[in-house]
Amino acid sequence: MLGVHMAICDPSLNSNKLCEDKHRVGVRSLSVQNLVISNPTDTLYYEVLTPEWESHQTTVRRLDRLAQRYDTVGSIRNQSGKPVAVSMYNGEFINEESWLRKIRGLGQESRWEFDDGEGNYFSWTVAGSNLELRSIDEDGVQSPNPIATFYPHKRYVIVRMISQHAFLEIESSVVDSLDTVLVSLLVLEQKRRK
């Protein structure tokens, strides 16, 4: 398994000004199928696993520190490296295209909508090389400003080395829906890479 550490900023640490309004999740690998996601104190700790012997399924687990166990928050079934079905919290698998719905916009613009199961609706849109997450209100209107932005890896062109590791910057309002946001981002990134 490839070990990757993503840091989530902890707002309880006053020394980091980024934590006041936004959290930053850093990605230290190009893989979206085998990651560890955590904040500096490990109060938020996720594992994204795709074992070699079960390469058709990616599992996202969150550590419950109080119970000292992992809870499965999402599973992604893959076929030929492409996501085909999603399950949240050990529920039934849903067709990936029904769970993360692609909405075609004007021209080349598209967005991918999903809900967190708690009545909150979101959409991912492409903004240059980044992905932006916006909330959707009861009338189906997107928020004017993104509530999360995923910045992919940047490379030096000539030497192909990474000049900036990928990271996800989220507002505090997204933390309650972080399980679903992370699973949707993993599905979308897998789709975009295939």
XYZ file of C-alpha atoms in Angstrom, residues 9 21 28 30 43 49 51 53-54 56 65 67-68 74 77 82 101 108 110 113 117 121 131 154 160-162 172:
28
model
C -5.857 22.045 9.697
C -11.679 30.540 8.294
C 1.446 14.216 -1.028
C -0.617 11.407 -7.271
C -8.680 14.028 15.765
C -7.585 1.952 0.748
C -5.897 -3.339 -1.740
C -6.239 -8.257 -4.070
C -9.450 -6.182 -4.200
C -12.187 -3.225 -7.827
C -10.840 7.817 18.463
C -14.309 3.904 20.353
C -10.804 3.163 19.004
C -17.774 5.227 1.898
C -16.586 0.112 -6.796
C -13.118 3.826 -13.342
C -24.919 13.603 -11.162
C -18.216 23.336 -22.199
C -20.475 21.120 -16.502
C -24.050 17.492 -7.974
C -27.665 12.489 3.071
C -26.669 19.711 -1.606
C -12.254 22.019 -8.752
C 1.633 21.333 -10.321
C 8.551 16.688 -14.346
C 9.075 17.229 -10.619
C 6.178 18.405 -8.470
C -15.472 25.384 8.388
